[in-house]
mmCIF file of C-alpha atoms and ligand atoms in Angstrom:
data_model
loop_
_atom_site.group_PDB
_atom_site.id
_atom_site.type_symbol
_atom_site.label_atom_id
_atom_site.label_comp_id
_atom_site.label_asym_id
_atom_site.label_seq_id
_atom_site.Cartn_x
_atom_site.Cartn_y
_atom_site.Cartn_z
ATOM 1 C CA MET C 1 14.975 -43.211 47.188
ATOM 2 C CA THR C 2 11.831 -40.665 46.637
ATOM 3 C CA TYR C 3 12.404 -37.008 47.943
ATOM 4 C CA ALA C 4 10.228 -34.533 47.646
ATOM 5 C CA ARG C 5 12.017 -31.341 45.638
ATOM 6 C CA ILE C 6 10.595 -27.915 45.497
ATOM 7 C CA LEU C 7 9.878 -26.972 41.764
ATOM 8 C CA ALA C 8 9.404 -23.553 42.527
ATOM 9 C CA THR C 9 7.437 -20.992 45.033
ATOM 10 C CA GLY C 10 5.289 -18.084 44.913
ATOM 11 C CA SER C 11 4.137 -15.293 47.187
ATOM 12 C CA ALA C 12 1.193 -12.737 48.104
ATOM 13 C CA LEU C 13 0.772 -9.455 49.999
ATOM 14 C CA PRO C 14 -2.334 -7.203 50.968
ATOM 15 C CA ASP C 15 -1.504 -3.819 49.089
ATOM 16 C CA ARG C 16 -1.917 -1.867 52.049
ATOM 17 C CA VAL C 17 1.139 -0.729 53.877
ATOM 18 C CA VAL C 18 1.817 0.733 57.245
ATOM 19 C CA THR C 19 4.484 1.526 58.820
ATOM 20 C CA ASN C 20 5.616 1.856 62.422
ATOM 21 C CA ALA C 21 4.863 5.924 62.444
ATOM 22 C CA ASP C 22 1.288 4.728 61.291
ATOM 23 C CA LEU C 23 1.170 2.656 64.466
ATOM 24 C CA GLU C 24 1.984 5.655 66.498
ATOM 25 C CA LYS C 25 -0.864 7.228 66.039
ATOM 26 C CA ILE C 26 -2.919 4.522 67.511
ATOM 27 C CA VAL C 27 -1.075 3.794 70.759
ATOM 28 C CA ASP C 28 1.264 4.666 73.161
ATOM 29 C CA THR C 29 4.359 2.969 70.907
ATOM 30 C CA SER C 30 7.249 4.378 68.993
ATOM 31 C CA ASP C 31 9.170 3.641 65.879
ATOM 32 C CA GLU C 32 12.593 3.322 68.088
ATOM 33 C CA TRP C 33 10.698 0.908 70.573
ATOM 34 C CA ILE C 34 9.830 -1.472 67.558
ATOM 35 C CA ARG C 35 12.547 -1.391 65.443
ATOM 36 C CA THR C 36 15.148 -1.836 68.172
ATOM 37 C CA ARG C 37 12.935 -4.844 69.921
ATOM 38 C CA THR C 38 11.855 -6.725 66.613
ATOM 39 C CA GLY C 39 13.386 -5.275 63.597
ATOM 40 C CA ILE C 40 9.614 -4.431 61.916
ATOM 41 C CA ARG C 41 9.454 -1.162 60.239
ATOM 42 C CA GLU C 42 6.191 -1.924 58.877
ATOM 43 C CA ARG C 43 3.575 -4.870 57.438
ATOM 44 C CA ARG C 44 1.419 -4.922 55.038
ATOM 45 C CA ILE C 45 -2.347 -5.146 56.127
ATOM 46 C CA ALA C 46 -5.094 -7.342 54.495
ATOM 47 C CA ALA C 47 -8.041 -4.947 52.475
ATOM 48 C CA ASP C 48 -11.957 -5.545 53.647
ATOM 49 C CA GLY C 49 -12.849 -8.726 52.351
ATOM 50 C CA GLU C 50 -9.256 -9.689 51.359
ATOM 51 C CA THR C 51 -8.933 -13.280 53.336
ATOM 52 C CA THR C 52 -6.691 -15.662 54.023
ATOM 53 C CA GLY C 53 -8.085 -17.579 50.790
ATOM 54 C CA ASP C 54 -7.530 -14.420 48.329
ATOM 55 C CA LEU C 55 -3.566 -14.467 49.475
ATOM 56 C CA SER C 56 -3.285 -17.948 48.994
ATOM 57 C CA PHE C 57 -4.831 -18.475 45.667
ATOM 58 C CA ARG C 58 -2.776 -15.680 44.140
ATOM 59 C CA ALA C 59 0.723 -16.925 46.249
ATOM 60 C CA ALA C 60 -0.477 -21.043 44.493
ATOM 61 C CA GLN C 61 -1.184 -19.713 41.360
ATOM 62 C CA GLN C 62 2.147 -18.234 41.186
ATOM 63 C CA ALA C 63 4.168 -21.068 42.028
ATOM 64 C CA LEU C 64 2.666 -23.059 39.789
ATOM 65 C CA ALA C 65 2.890 -20.892 36.993
ATOM 66 C CA ASP C 66 6.660 -20.874 37.924
ATOM 67 C CA ALA C 67 6.720 -24.215 38.301
ATOM 68 C CA GLY C 68 5.051 -25.065 34.947
ATOM 69 C CA VAL C 69 2.350 -27.498 36.885
ATOM 70 C CA LYS C 70 -1.271 -27.034 35.875
ATOM 71 C CA ALA C 71 -3.052 -27.003 38.872
ATOM 72 C CA SER C 72 -4.845 -29.957 37.418
ATOM 73 C CA GLU C 73 -1.578 -32.403 38.009
ATOM 74 C CA ILE C 74 -1.712 -31.434 41.870
ATOM 75 C CA ASP C 75 -2.414 -34.340 43.738
ATOM 76 C CA LEU C 76 -1.969 -33.301 47.087
ATOM 77 C CA LEU C 77 -3.049 -29.550 48.337
ATOM 78 C CA VAL C 78 -1.952 -28.723 51.993
ATOM 79 C CA LEU C 79 -2.368 -25.219 54.003
ATOM 80 C CA GLY C 80 -1.100 -23.730 56.991
ATOM 81 C CA THR C 81 -3.269 -21.957 58.616
ATOM 82 C CA THR C 82 -4.777 -20.147 61.867
ATOM 83 C CA THR C 83 -6.597 -17.398 59.961
ATOM 84 C CA PRO C 84 -8.977 -19.733 58.096
ATOM 85 C CA ASP C 85 -11.692 -17.777 55.784
ATOM 86 C CA LEU C 86 -14.552 -20.218 57.445
ATOM 87 C CA ILE C 87 -14.664 -22.437 59.808
ATOM 88 C CA PHE C 88 -15.043 -25.179 57.490
ATOM 89 C CA PRO C 89 -14.636 -25.979 54.895
ATOM 90 C CA SER C 90 -10.903 -25.139 54.798
ATOM 91 C CA THR C 91 -9.313 -22.652 52.966
ATOM 92 C CA ALA C 92 -7.433 -25.161 51.350
ATOM 93 C CA CYS C 93 -10.795 -26.944 49.653
ATOM 94 C CA LEU C 94 -11.352 -23.165 49.222
ATOM 95 C CA ILE C 95 -8.759 -21.940 47.008
ATOM 96 C CA GLN C 96 -8.117 -26.416 45.366
ATOM 97 C CA HIS C 97 -11.616 -25.172 44.139
ATOM 98 C CA ARG C 98 -11.069 -21.811 42.562
ATOM 99 C CA LEU C 99 -7.194 -23.325 41.144
ATOM 100 C CA GLY C 100 -8.897 -25.930 39.492
ATOM 101 C CA ALA C 101 -7.434 -28.968 41.197
ATOM 102 C CA ASN C 102 -10.566 -30.645 42.483
ATOM 103 C CA GLY C 103 -9.946 -34.527 43.799
ATOM 104 C CA CYS C 104 -7.090 -33.939 45.461
ATOM 105 C CA THR C 105 -6.517 -34.383 48.779
ATOM 106 C CA ALA C 106 -6.396 -31.384 50.313
ATOM 107 C CA PHE C 107 -6.966 -30.413 53.980
ATOM 108 C CA ASP C 108 -5.821 -26.953 56.294
ATOM 109 C CA VAL C 109 -3.349 -27.741 58.936
ATOM 110 C CA ASN C 110 -3.133 -25.267 62.501
ATOM 111 C CA ALA C 111 0.252 -25.141 64.300
ATOM 112 C CA ALA C 112 0.072 -21.133 64.246
ATOM 113 C CA CYS C 113 2.926 -19.391 63.711
ATOM 114 C CA SER C 114 5.064 -23.447 62.366
ATOM 115 C CA GLY C 115 2.186 -24.143 59.693
ATOM 116 C CA PHE C 116 4.058 -23.559 56.424
ATOM 117 C CA VAL C 117 6.815 -25.903 57.651
ATOM 118 C CA TYR C 118 4.301 -28.523 59.380
ATOM 119 C CA ALA C 119 2.269 -28.183 56.040
ATOM 120 C CA LEU C 120 5.981 -29.301 54.050
ATOM 121 C CA GLY C 121 6.155 -32.282 56.551
ATOM 122 C CA VAL C 122 3.174 -33.384 56.204
ATOM 123 C CA ALA C 123 3.727 -33.116 52.308
ATOM 124 C CA ASN C 124 7.220 -34.629 51.866
ATOM 125 C CA ASN C 125 5.773 -37.425 53.922
ATOM 126 C CA PHE C 126 3.028 -38.542 51.651
ATOM 127 C CA ILE C 127 5.603 -38.012 48.911
ATOM 128 C CA ARG C 128 7.899 -40.045 50.295
ATOM 129 C CA ALA C 129 5.338 -42.330 51.088
ATOM 130 C CA GLY C 130 4.124 -42.686 47.626
ATOM 131 C CA GLN C 131 0.876 -41.064 47.895
ATOM 132 C CA SER C 132 1.699 -37.894 46.021
ATOM 133 C CA LYS C 133 3.743 -37.206 42.656
ATOM 134 C CA LYS C 134 2.766 -33.350 42.528
ATOM 135 C CA ALA C 135 1.882 -31.444 46.086
ATOM 136 C CA LEU C 136 1.086 -27.688 46.735
ATOM 137 C CA VAL C 137 2.231 -26.392 50.195
ATOM 138 C CA VAL C 138 0.978 -22.778 50.746
ATOM 139 C CA GLY C 139 1.500 -20.827 54.479
ATOM 140 C CA ALA C 140 -0.964 -18.117 54.697
ATOM 141 C CA GLU C 141 -2.691 -15.724 57.671
ATOM 142 C CA THR C 142 -4.425 -12.478 57.831
ATOM 143 C CA LEU C 143 -3.613 -12.558 61.585
ATOM 144 C CA THR C 144 -4.230 -8.709 61.839
ATOM 145 C CA ARG C 145 -8.052 -9.566 61.633
ATOM 146 C CA MET C 146 -7.576 -10.885 65.447
ATOM 147 C CA VAL C 147 -5.809 -7.876 66.368
ATOM 148 C CA ASP C 148 -6.816 -6.371 69.151
ATOM 149 C CA TRP C 149 -5.926 -2.457 67.757
ATOM 150 C CA SER C 150 -5.902 -0.972 71.296
ATOM 151 C CA GLU C 151 -2.774 -3.288 72.598
ATOM 152 C CA ARG C 152 0.027 -2.015 71.406
ATOM 153 C CA GLU C 153 2.026 -5.477 73.054
ATOM 154 C CA THR C 154 0.860 -7.078 70.062
ATOM 155 C CA CYS C 155 -0.655 -4.849 67.761
ATOM 156 C CA VAL C 156 2.475 -3.969 66.473
ATOM 157 C CA LEU C 157 4.112 -7.418 66.067
ATOM 158 C CA PHE C 158 1.914 -8.930 63.519
ATOM 159 C CA GLY C 159 1.276 -8.491 59.520
ATOM 160 C CA ASP C 160 -0.532 -10.341 56.771
ATOM 161 C CA GLY C 161 0.816 -12.845 53.710
ATOM 162 C CA ALA C 162 0.997 -15.918 52.116
ATOM 163 C CA GLY C 163 3.263 -17.975 50.437
ATOM 164 C CA ALA C 164 3.424 -20.612 48.682
ATOM 165 C CA VAL C 165 5.673 -24.228 47.416
ATOM 166 C CA VAL C 166 5.150 -26.486 44.564
ATOM 167 C CA LEU C 167 6.316 -30.434 45.448
ATOM 168 C CA GLU C 168 7.397 -33.459 42.716
ATOM 169 C CA ALA C 169 8.720 -36.661 43.767
ATOM 170 C CA SER C 170 12.113 -36.409 42.411
ATOM 171 C CA GLY C 171 15.006 -39.120 42.868
ATOM 172 C CA GLU C 172 17.118 -35.895 43.336
ATOM 173 C CA PRO C 173 18.128 -35.197 46.740
ATOM 174 C CA GLY C 174 14.925 -32.264 47.992
ATOM 175 C CA ILE C 175 13.537 -32.385 51.180
ATOM 176 C CA LEU C 176 16.233 -33.897 53.102
ATOM 177 C CA ALA C 177 15.098 -33.771 56.762
ATOM 178 C CA THR C 178 11.670 -32.626 58.421
ATOM 179 C CA CYS C 179 11.498 -32.337 62.189
ATOM 180 C CA LEU C 180 7.642 -31.310 63.809
ATOM 181 C CA HIS C 181 7.277 -31.057 67.690
ATOM 182 C CA ALA C 182 4.779 -29.556 70.208
ATOM 183 C CA ASP C 183 3.808 -28.783 73.614
ATOM 184 C CA GLY C 184 0.388 -28.316 74.323
ATOM 185 C CA GLY C 185 2.111 -27.447 78.234
ATOM 186 C CA TYR C 186 2.320 -23.813 77.023
ATOM 187 C CA LYS C 187 -0.497 -23.394 75.421
ATOM 188 C CA ASP C 188 -1.520 -20.353 78.234
ATOM 189 C CA LEU C 189 2.127 -18.191 76.501
ATOM 190 C CA LEU C 190 0.547 -17.567 73.461
ATOM 191 C CA TYR C 191 -3.125 -18.323 72.529
ATOM 192 C CA ASN C 192 -6.826 -16.982 71.462
ATOM 193 C CA PRO C 193 -8.935 -17.428 73.991
ATOM 194 C CA VAL C 194 -11.634 -17.660 71.953
ATOM 195 C CA GLY C 195 -13.448 -20.371 69.371
ATOM 196 C CA VAL C 196 -16.229 -22.637 67.975
ATOM 197 C CA SER C 197 -16.594 -25.018 71.419
ATOM 198 C CA VAL C 198 -15.741 -22.409 74.353
ATOM 199 C CA GLY C 199 -17.896 -19.834 72.358
ATOM 200 C CA PHE C 200 -16.946 -16.760 71.054
ATOM 201 C CA LYS C 201 -16.530 -14.082 73.740
ATOM 202 C CA ASP C 202 -14.046 -14.914 76.547
ATOM 203 C CA GLU C 203 -14.884 -14.137 80.530
ATOM 204 C CA LYS C 204 -14.331 -10.618 80.573
ATOM 205 C CA ASN C 205 -16.128 -10.056 76.902
ATOM 206 C CA HIS C 206 -13.289 -9.831 74.630
ATOM 207 C CA GLY C 207 -13.860 -11.378 71.434
ATOM 208 C CA VAL C 208 -11.336 -13.118 69.150
ATOM 209 C CA ARG C 209 -7.757 -11.254 70.184
ATOM 210 C CA ILE C 210 -4.180 -12.707 70.182
ATOM 211 C CA THR C 211 -2.756 -13.201 74.260
ATOM 212 C CA MET C 212 1.078 -13.301 74.367
ATOM 213 C CA LYS C 213 3.233 -13.387 77.477
ATOM 214 C CA GLY C 214 6.142 -11.603 75.092
ATOM 215 C CA ARG C 215 9.149 -11.967 76.964
ATOM 216 C CA GLU C 216 8.574 -15.747 77.783
ATOM 217 C CA VAL C 217 7.652 -16.625 74.183
ATOM 218 C CA PHE C 218 11.225 -15.077 73.517
ATOM 219 C CA LYS C 219 12.783 -17.111 76.038
ATOM 220 C CA PHE C 220 11.232 -20.592 75.429
ATOM 221 C CA ALA C 221 12.145 -19.798 71.361
ATOM 222 C CA VAL C 222 15.438 -18.780 72.035
ATOM 223 C CA LYS C 223 16.427 -21.928 73.435
ATOM 224 C CA THR C 224 14.037 -23.821 71.261
ATOM 225 C CA PHE C 225 15.850 -23.250 68.122
ATOM 226 C CA ASP C 226 19.332 -23.660 69.467
ATOM 227 C CA ALA C 227 17.638 -27.085 69.693
ATOM 228 C CA LEU C 228 15.998 -27.777 67.122
ATOM 229 C CA VAL C 229 18.824 -26.796 64.973
ATOM 230 C CA GLY C 230 20.852 -29.511 66.320
ATOM 231 C CA GLU C 231 18.611 -32.080 65.964
ATOM 232 C CA THR C 232 17.705 -31.359 62.206
ATOM 233 C CA LEU C 233 21.658 -31.583 61.164
ATOM 234 C CA ALA C 234 21.614 -34.702 63.110
ATOM 235 C CA ALA C 235 18.439 -36.021 61.172
ATOM 236 C CA ALA C 236 19.794 -34.617 57.575
ATOM 237 C CA GLY C 237 23.489 -36.094 58.648
ATOM 238 C CA MET C 238 25.142 -32.303 58.004
ATOM 239 C CA GLN C 239 27.425 -29.851 59.480
ATOM 240 C CA GLU C 240 26.210 -26.269 60.397
ATOM 241 C CA SER C 241 29.346 -25.254 57.751
ATOM 242 C CA GLU C 242 26.930 -26.977 55.614
ATOM 243 C CA VAL C 243 24.081 -25.019 55.533
ATOM 244 C CA ASP C 244 23.998 -21.888 53.107
ATOM 245 C CA TRP C 245 20.775 -20.114 53.747
ATOM 246 C CA LEU C 246 18.721 -19.643 57.623
ATOM 247 C CA ILE C 247 15.144 -19.264 56.702
ATOM 248 C CA PRO C 248 13.617 -18.458 59.819
ATOM 249 C CA HIS C 249 10.702 -18.078 61.532
ATOM 250 C CA GLN C 250 10.213 -13.799 61.005
ATOM 251 C CA ALA C 251 8.723 -12.811 64.719
ATOM 252 C CA ASN C 252 11.831 -10.945 65.634
ATOM 253 C CA LEU C 253 15.583 -9.888 64.474
ATOM 254 C CA ARG C 254 16.505 -10.606 68.042
ATOM 255 C CA ILE C 255 15.386 -14.072 68.268
ATOM 256 C CA ILE C 256 17.002 -14.771 64.513
ATOM 257 C CA GLU C 257 20.419 -13.211 65.351
ATOM 258 C CA ALA C 258 20.627 -15.316 68.273
ATOM 259 C CA THR C 259 19.995 -18.104 66.050
ATOM 260 C CA ALA C 260 22.138 -17.187 63.268
ATOM 261 C CA LYS C 261 25.225 -17.121 66.103
ATOM 262 C CA ARG C 262 23.876 -20.746 67.378
ATOM 263 C CA LEU C 263 24.938 -21.738 63.821
ATOM 264 C CA LYS C 264 27.844 -19.613 63.171
ATOM 265 C CA MET C 265 26.081 -17.966 60.415
ATOM 266 C CA SER C 266 27.110 -14.198 59.428
ATOM 267 C CA MET C 267 23.911 -12.379 59.195
ATOM 268 C CA ASP C 268 24.631 -12.041 55.375
ATOM 269 C CA ARG C 269 23.826 -16.041 54.892
ATOM 270 C CA VAL C 270 20.178 -15.482 56.729
ATOM 271 C CA ILE C 271 16.833 -14.888 55.098
ATOM 272 C CA VAL C 272 15.262 -11.304 57.123
ATOM 273 C CA THR C 273 11.899 -10.182 56.311
ATOM 274 C CA VAL C 274 10.404 -9.223 59.378
ATOM 275 C CA ASP C 275 11.415 -5.992 58.775
ATOM 276 C CA LYS C 276 8.704 -5.474 55.964
ATOM 277 C CA HIS C 277 6.261 -8.435 56.955
ATOM 278 C CA ALA C 278 6.615 -8.303 60.499
ATOM 279 C CA ASN C 279 4.902 -11.805 61.901
ATOM 280 C CA THR C 280 2.665 -12.989 59.338
ATOM 281 C CA SER C 281 2.857 -16.845 61.149
ATOM 282 C CA SER C 282 2.134 -19.375 58.420
ATOM 283 C CA GLY C 283 2.864 -17.064 56.321
ATOM 284 C CA SER C 284 6.287 -15.949 57.060
ATOM 285 C CA VAL C 285 8.740 -19.045 56.341
ATOM 286 C CA PRO C 286 7.187 -18.631 52.668
ATOM 287 C CA LEU C 287 7.308 -15.492 51.866
ATOM 288 C CA ALA C 288 11.326 -15.639 53.043
ATOM 289 C CA LEU C 289 12.051 -18.018 51.010
ATOM 290 C CA ASP C 290 10.057 -16.504 48.017
ATOM 291 C CA ALA C 291 11.775 -13.103 48.180
ATOM 292 C CA ALA C 292 14.997 -14.723 48.940
ATOM 293 C CA VAL C 293 14.380 -16.891 45.121
ATOM 294 C CA ARG C 294 13.298 -14.057 43.280
ATOM 295 C CA SER C 295 15.724 -11.835 44.260
ATOM 296 C CA GLY C 296 18.732 -14.185 43.315
ATOM 297 C CA ARG C 297 20.353 -15.304 46.380
ATOM 298 C CA ILE C 298 18.687 -18.681 46.583
ATOM 299 C CA GLN C 299 20.424 -21.678 43.872
ATOM 300 C CA ARG C 300 19.885 -24.238 43.051
ATOM 301 C CA GLY C 301 21.922 -26.985 44.740
ATOM 302 C CA GLN C 302 22.221 -25.141 48.282
ATOM 303 C CA ASN C 303 21.030 -26.404 51.665
ATOM 304 C CA LEU C 304 18.417 -24.002 53.574
ATOM 305 C CA LEU C 305 17.456 -24.822 57.072
ATOM 306 C CA LEU C 306 13.947 -23.445 57.511
ATOM 307 C CA GLU C 307 12.794 -23.162 61.144
ATOM 308 C CA ALA C 308 9.269 -21.956 62.927
ATOM 309 C CA PHE C 309 8.010 -21.915 65.942
ATOM 310 C CA GLY C 310 4.492 -20.661 67.190
ATOM 311 C CA GLY C 311 1.282 -21.079 69.661
ATOM 312 C CA GLY C 312 0.718 -24.359 71.205
ATOM 313 C CA PHE C 313 3.919 -24.157 71.412
ATOM 314 C CA THR C 314 4.437 -26.180 68.196
ATOM 315 C CA TRP C 315 8.173 -26.200 66.421
ATOM 316 C CA ALA C 316 9.359 -27.316 63.289
ATOM 317 C CA SER C 317 12.171 -27.181 60.499
ATOM 318 C CA ALA C 318 13.143 -28.520 57.327
ATOM 319 C CA LEU C 319 16.559 -29.215 55.957
ATOM 320 C CA VAL C 320 16.196 -28.414 51.557
ATOM 321 C CA ARG C 321 18.611 -28.663 48.850
ATOM 322 C CA TYR C 322 16.851 -26.626 46.918
HETATM 323 O O1 UT7 Y 401 5.022 -15.694 66.314
HETATM 324 C C1 UT7 Y 401 5.387 -16.605 67.143
HETATM 325 C C2 UT7 Y 401 6.274 -16.608 68.188
HETATM 326 N N1 UT7 Y 401 6.212 -15.424 68.848
HETATM 327 C C3 UT7 Y 401 7.471 -14.288 69.282
HETATM 328 O O2 UT7 Y 401 8.644 -15.155 69.366
HETATM 329 C C4 UT7 Y 401 7.798 -13.392 69.671
HETATM 330 C C5 UT7 Y 401 8.517 -13.374 71.227
HETATM 331 N N2 UT7 Y 401 8.523 -12.544 71.445
HETATM 332 C C6 UT7 Y 401 8.910 -10.883 71.299
HETATM 333 O O3 UT7 Y 401 9.091 -11.251 70.074
HETATM 334 C C7 UT7 Y 401 8.791 -9.985 72.225
HETATM 335 O O4 UT7 Y 401 9.032 -10.381 73.721
HETATM 336 C C8 UT7 Y 401 7.819 -8.808 72.427
HETATM 337 C C9 UT7 Y 401 8.730 -7.918 70.937
HETATM 338 C C10 UT7 Y 401 6.850 -9.010 72.279
HETATM 339 C C11 UT7 Y 401 8.557 -8.185 73.366
HETATM 340 O O5 UT7 Y 401 9.658 -7.584 73.516
HETATM 341 P P1 UT7 Y 401 10.175 -7.643 74.778
HETATM 342 O O6 UT7 Y 401 11.775 -6.645 74.708
HETATM 343 O O7 UT7 Y 401 10.512 -8.555 75.308
HETATM 344 O O8 UT7 Y 401 9.526 -6.499 75.754
HETATM 345 P P2 UT7 Y 401 8.715 -6.429 77.236
HETATM 346 O O9 UT7 Y 401 7.776 -7.291 76.674
HETATM 347 O O10 UT7 Y 401 9.469 -7.006 77.890
HETATM 348 O O11 UT7 Y 401 8.209 -5.290 77.340
HETATM 349 C C12 UT7 Y 401 9.498 -3.895 77.506
HETATM 350 C C13 UT7 Y 401 8.801 -3.063 78.119
HETATM 351 C C14 UT7 Y 401 7.694 -2.718 78.704
HETATM 352 O O12 UT7 Y 401 7.398 -1.245 79.837
HETATM 353 P P3 UT7 Y 401 7.907 -1.744 81.224
HETATM 354 O O13 UT7 Y 401 7.158 -2.514 82.297
HETATM 355 O O14 UT7 Y 401 9.342 -1.849 81.082
HETATM 356 O O15 UT7 Y 401 7.847 -0.191 81.941
HETATM 357 C C15 UT7 Y 401 6.243 -2.833 77.941
HETATM 358 O O16 UT7 Y 401 5.209 -2.066 78.393
HETATM 359 O O17 UT7 Y 401 8.272 -2.231 76.890
HETATM 360 C C16 UT7 Y 401 7.240 -1.934 76.534
HETATM 361 N N3 UT7 Y 401 6.117 -2.066 75.442
HETATM 362 C C17 UT7 Y 401 5.851 -1.023 74.897
HETATM 363 N N4 UT7 Y 401 6.361 -0.139 74.537
HETATM 364 C C18 UT7 Y 401 6.711 0.787 73.280
HETATM 365 C C19 UT7 Y 401 5.217 -3.246 75.236
HETATM 366 N N5 UT7 Y 401 4.901 -2.933 74.347
HETATM 367 C C20 UT7 Y 401 5.238 -1.828 73.916
HETATM 368 C C21 UT7 Y 401 5.511 -1.030 72.624
HETATM 369 N N6 UT7 Y 401 5.552 0.245 72.776
HETATM 370 N N7 UT7 Y 401 4.677 -1.572 71.556
#
């Protein structure tokens, strides 16, 4: 049996920190509202000219260096993002060239906030099928580029960042199960109304911007994670008690706490970075994973449950023996 094992992780964040107090100066909000409703205290915002590709490149370089793998050894590069540098070529192609992995399979996956877990699921299946031996998987966003800074309902929620993992084909257990889902029937609850084919302005002459019915998304996310946990454990043949760490999508601390409760996990076994990073969409799970690996909390041999939820709707999970 061939598994995809995580050799190493990496991450990258923009330098600029924007606190809740900073946002109080531009919209009618308060640090207290943001903290109690979301758990967010601050977020990073990309500098002018700093792109999703730049953050991806730095995260990938760190993961490759820590794995002791040369870029030229990578035969697959899958990048989850909904904020690519260009419409085409894909950001995966752009960073493939910068890294020096030219020639390998490289493509982006757009599954909104589930982008990284989707990309991980795709790479896992390439490895299990024998089509890849060493893969680089990235989740990266500059989501603040499509935030309307006059809308307090959304502008306080998002941040920029990237995370990456290097996977290797191995006889030892690595990724034990992945579950990937989508239901396009929920498009109107969370979407960006403009794009190439419909045009870059909507009927109200708005440009690119995140549109979300927050309360409804919240309810659906809690219900979905509840079912996803059960499905993933069953797919891996595991009990709740065997999961060492929950690494959830970092959108809202209250959603994370509800999932931990479902798993009967105390919050000290849950990786939380939403306070520092806010919602970085595809960047959120790999950023949290890398933070926990670097701080020494996650140890080799432990079981990790990764899960994400986003526009589409999409939802996805991975149970990983680290
Ligand atoms: O990553 C993709 C998935 N996304 C998510 O998982 C996000 C899911 N949703 C959420 O996290 C929450 O629904 C939000 C954080 C977006 C909103 O929290 P909420 O507790 O659902 O608040 P709400 O939307 O019901 O709004 C409550 C009140 C409203 O005022 P009224 O109508 O009660 O007078 C809003 O106008 O809070 C008001 N409000 C704000 N007040 C201060 C909304 N945004 C803000 C703000 N500052 N930034």
